[in-house]
PDB file of C-alpha atoms in Angstrom:
ATOM      1  CA  MET C 202    -122.689-107.101-198.602  1.00 48.00           C
ATOM      2  CA  SER C 203    -124.273-105.801-195.419  1.00 51.00           C
ATOM      3  CA  THR C 204    -124.777-107.484-191.868  1.00 56.00           C
ATOM      4  CA  THR C 205    -126.919-106.867-188.893  1.00 56.00           C
ATOM      5  CA  VAL C 206    -124.995-107.035-185.792  1.00 53.00           C
ATOM      6  CA  ASP C 207    -126.226-107.735-182.096  1.00 51.00           C
ATOM      7  CA  THR C 208    -126.340-104.531-180.066  1.00 52.00           C
ATOM      8  CA  ALA C 209    -123.876-106.400-177.591  1.00 55.00           C
ATOM      9  CA  PHE C 210    -121.631-105.889-180.067  1.00 76.00           C
ATOM     10  CA  ALA C 211    -122.290-102.261-181.234  1.00 86.00           C
ATOM     11  CA  PRO C 212    -119.250-100.024-180.809  1.00 92.00           C
ATOM     12  CA  VAL C 213    -120.672 -97.316-180.105  1.00 96.00           C
ATOM     13  CA  THR C 214    -122.945 -96.141-177.059  1.00 96.00           C
ATOM     14  CA  PHE C 215    -125.265 -93.416-176.731  1.00 97.00           C
ATOM     15  CA  SER C 216    -126.175 -91.231-173.378  1.00 96.00           C
ATOM     16  CA  GLU C 217    -129.693 -90.808-172.445  1.00 96.00           C
ATOM     17  CA  GLY C 218    -129.772 -87.130-173.535  1.00 96.00           C
ATOM     18  CA  ALA C 219    -127.883 -88.304-177.127  1.00 97.00           C
ATOM     19  CA  ALA C 220    -130.505 -90.677-177.547  1.00 96.00           C
ATOM     20  CA  LYS C 221    -133.439 -88.354-176.606  1.00 96.00           C
ATOM     21  CA  GLU C 222    -131.871 -85.803-179.211  1.00 96.00           C
ATOM     22  CA  LEU C 223    -131.550 -88.278-182.138  1.00 97.00           C
ATOM     23  CA  TYR C 224    -135.297 -89.629-181.702  1.00 95.00           C
ATOM     24  CA  LYS C 225    -136.397 -86.033-181.507  1.00 96.00           C
ATOM     25  CA  LEU C 226    -134.615 -85.234-184.779  1.00 95.00           C
ATOM     26  CA  LYS C 227    -135.581 -88.295-186.563  1.00 94.00           C
ATOM     27  CA  ASP C 228    -139.119 -87.272-185.729  1.00 94.00           C
ATOM     28  CA  GLN C 229    -138.506 -83.331-186.585  1.00 95.00           C
ATOM     29  CA  GLN C 230    -136.875 -84.315-189.687  1.00 94.00           C
ATOM     30  CA  GLU C 231    -139.306 -86.911-190.712  1.00 93.00           C
ATOM     31  CA  ILE C 232    -136.741 -89.321-191.716  1.00 93.00           C
ATOM     32  CA  GLY C 233    -137.732 -92.676-192.989  1.00 92.00           C
ATOM     33  CA  GLU C 234    -137.871 -96.308-191.731  1.00 91.00           C
ATOM     34  CA  ASP C 235    -135.124 -96.826-194.792  1.00 92.00           C
ATOM     35  CA  TYR C 236    -132.688 -94.474-192.919  1.00 96.00           C
ATOM     36  CA  GLY C 237    -130.211 -94.877-190.244  1.00 96.00           C
ATOM     37  CA  LEU C 238    -127.812 -92.736-188.075  1.00 97.00           C
ATOM     38  CA  ARG C 239    -124.448 -93.365-189.983  1.00 97.00           C
ATOM     39  CA  VAL C 240    -121.385 -92.924-187.399  1.00 96.00           C
ATOM     40  CA  GLY C 241    -117.665 -93.348-189.058  1.00 93.00           C
ATOM     41  CA  VAL C 242    -114.691 -90.947-189.576  1.00 90.00           C
ATOM     42  CA  GLU C 243    -113.139 -89.426-192.654  1.00 87.00           C
ATOM     43  CA  GLY C 244    -109.671 -87.680-192.874  1.00 80.00           C
ATOM     44  CA  GLY C 245    -108.917 -84.079-192.182  1.00 71.00           C
ATOM     45  CA  GLY C 246    -110.130 -81.703-189.198  1.00 64.00           C
ATOM     46  CA  CYS C 247    -106.905 -80.127-186.998  1.00 63.00           C
ATOM     47  CA  ALA C 248    -106.396 -83.407-185.369  1.00 57.00           C
ATOM     48  CA  GLY C 249    -106.274 -85.660-188.598  1.00 75.00           C
ATOM     49  CA  MET C 250    -110.167 -87.423-188.467  1.00 81.00           C
ATOM     50  CA  ASN C 251    -113.288 -85.839-188.130  1.00 85.00           C
ATOM     51  CA  TYR C 252    -116.440 -87.874-186.671  1.00 88.00           C
ATOM     52  CA  ILE C 253    -119.516 -88.193-189.280  1.00 92.00           C
ATOM     53  CA  LEU C 254    -122.786 -88.447-187.687  1.00 95.00           C
ATOM     54  CA  GLY C 255    -126.188 -88.157-189.191  1.00 96.00           C
ATOM     55  CA  PHE C 256    -129.002 -89.718-190.812  1.00 97.00           C
ATOM     56  CA  ASP C 257    -128.050 -91.849-194.195  1.00 96.00           C
ATOM     57  CA  GLN C 258    -129.357 -94.917-196.112  1.00 96.00           C
ATOM     58  CA  ARG C 259    -127.191 -98.246-195.931  1.00 95.00           C
ATOM     59  CA  LYS C 260    -124.178 -98.589-198.296  1.00 95.00           C
ATOM     60  CA  GLU C 261    -122.247-101.518-199.413  1.00 93.00           C
ATOM     61  CA  GLY C 262    -119.727-102.273-196.500  1.00 90.00           C
ATOM     62  CA  ASP C 263    -121.951-101.231-193.470  1.00 94.00           C
ATOM     63  CA  GLN C 264    -122.612-102.925-190.761  1.00 94.00           C
ATOM     64  CA  GLU C 265    -126.374-102.304-188.934  1.00 94.00           C
ATOM     65  CA  TYR C 266    -126.439-102.140-185.102  1.00 94.00           C
ATOM     66  CA  PHE C 267    -130.080-101.102-183.355  1.00 93.00           C
ATOM     67  CA  ILE C 268    -128.547 -99.035-180.247  1.00 94.00           C
ATOM     68  CA  ASP C 269    -131.299 -98.383-177.987  1.00 92.00           C
ATOM     69  CA  GLY C 270    -133.819 -98.669-180.282  1.00 92.00           C
ATOM     70  CA  ILE C 271    -131.778 -96.263-183.084  1.00 94.00           C
ATOM     71  CA  LYS C 272    -130.893 -98.303-186.303  1.00 95.00           C
ATOM     72  CA  VAL C 273    -127.220 -97.119-186.646  1.00 96.00           C
ATOM     73  CA  PHE C 274    -125.136 -97.690-189.792  1.00 96.00           C
ATOM     74  CA  MET C 275    -121.233 -98.277-189.602  1.00 96.00           C
ATOM     75  CA  ASN C 276    -118.455 -98.849-192.167  1.00 94.00           C
ATOM     76  CA  LYS C 277    -116.793-102.088-190.904  1.00 91.00           C
ATOM     77  CA  ALA C 278    -113.149-100.175-191.533  1.00 90.00           C
ATOM     78  CA  HIS C 279    -114.366 -97.414-189.273  1.00 91.00           C
ATOM     79  CA  GLN C 280    -114.927 -99.605-186.042  1.00 91.00           C
ATOM     80  CA  MET C 281    -110.840 -99.743-185.082  1.00 89.00           C
ATOM     81  CA  TYR C 282    -111.434 -95.800-184.775  1.00 87.00           C
ATOM     82  CA  LEU C 283    -114.495 -96.253-182.631  1.00 91.00           C
ATOM     83  CA  MET C 284    -114.700 -99.032-180.465  1.00 93.00           C
ATOM     84  CA  GLY C 285    -116.154 -98.126-177.030  1.00 94.00           C
ATOM     85  CA  MET C 286    -117.127 -94.433-178.497  1.00 94.00           C
ATOM     86  CA  MET C 287    -119.928 -92.592-176.218  1.00 95.00           C
ATOM     87  CA  ILE C 288    -121.416 -90.444-178.237  1.00 95.00           C
ATOM     88  CA  ASP C 289    -123.183 -87.626-175.636  1.00 95.00           C
ATOM     89  CA  TRP C 290    -125.703 -84.689-175.925  1.00 95.00           C
ATOM     90  CA  GLN C 291    -125.073 -81.397-174.436  1.00 90.00           C
ATOM     91  CA  ASP C 292    -127.350 -78.519-173.957  1.00 86.00           C
ATOM     92  CA  GLY C 293    -125.348 -76.280-171.815  1.00 77.00           C
ATOM     93  CA  LEU C 294    -125.082 -72.219-171.979  1.00 74.00           C
ATOM     94  CA  ASN C 295    -121.270 -72.878-173.155  1.00 75.00           C
ATOM     95  CA  SER C 296    -121.694 -75.669-175.402  1.00 75.00           C
ATOM     96  CA  ARG C 297    -124.855 -77.442-177.288  1.00 82.00           C
ATOM     97  CA  GLY C 298    -124.436 -80.101-179.567  1.00 90.00           C
ATOM     98  CA  PHE C 299    -122.948 -83.765-179.588  1.00 92.00           C
ATOM     99  CA  THR C 300    -119.797 -84.751-177.982  1.00 89.00           C
ATOM    100  CA  PHE C 301    -117.594 -87.551-178.872  1.00 90.00           C
ATOM    101  CA  VAL C 302    -116.016 -89.283-175.610  1.00 90.00           C
ATOM    102  CA  ASN C 303    -113.540 -91.798-177.528  1.00 87.00           C
ATOM    103  CA  PRO C 304    -111.075 -93.935-175.647  1.00 88.00           C
ATOM    104  CA  ASN C 305    -108.853 -94.811-178.869  1.00 80.00           C
ATOM    105  CA  ALA C 306    -108.536 -91.085-179.410  1.00 75.00           C
ATOM    106  CA  THR C 307    -104.667 -90.083-178.729  1.00 69.00           C
ATOM    107  CA  SER C 308    -105.432 -86.318-178.847  1.00 61.00           C
ATOM    108  CA  THR C 309    -108.058 -84.205-179.987  1.00 68.00           C
ATOM    109  CA  CYS C 310    -109.116 -80.741-181.011  1.00 63.00           C
ATOM    110  CA  GLY C 311    -110.627 -78.074-178.975  1.00 59.00           C
ATOM    111  CA  CYS C 312    -113.914 -78.118-181.264  1.00 56.00           C
ATOM    112  CA  GLY C 313    -114.318 -81.956-180.102  1.00 56.00           C
ATOM    113  CA  THR C 314    -115.234 -83.270-183.688  1.00 59.00           C
ATOM    114  CA  SER C 315    -111.468 -83.728-184.639  1.00 54.00           C
ATOM    115  CA  PHE C 316    -108.922 -86.448-183.374  1.00 57.00           C
ATOM    116  CA  SER C 317    -106.138 -88.450-184.262  1.00 59.00           C
ATOM    117  CA  ALA C 318    -105.956 -92.078-183.192  1.00 60.00           C
TER     118      ALA C 318
END
């Protein structure tokens, strides 16, 4: 069963730039209200685990958060890897895209989307 959790207890935060970009993407892709942003992890990548970030429907075992007005789905088991993480948006000459500032990562890959905990 899925649950909705108060934003004050949300495991991740968004920078102002990330929130703006997420709103823009949701609008451009005409994402429906039954979709939310899935934030999670999966095995793989050069450092052992990859971040999951994309719009998806709620699944069994998800918790639902509203962070900066954005509906977020996260599997409860992923929280231990992501607690305290900030998702940022970079839009510069050298890099463009979402970045992850994760205090639980003991090492990260040069690509920025892979980590070990």
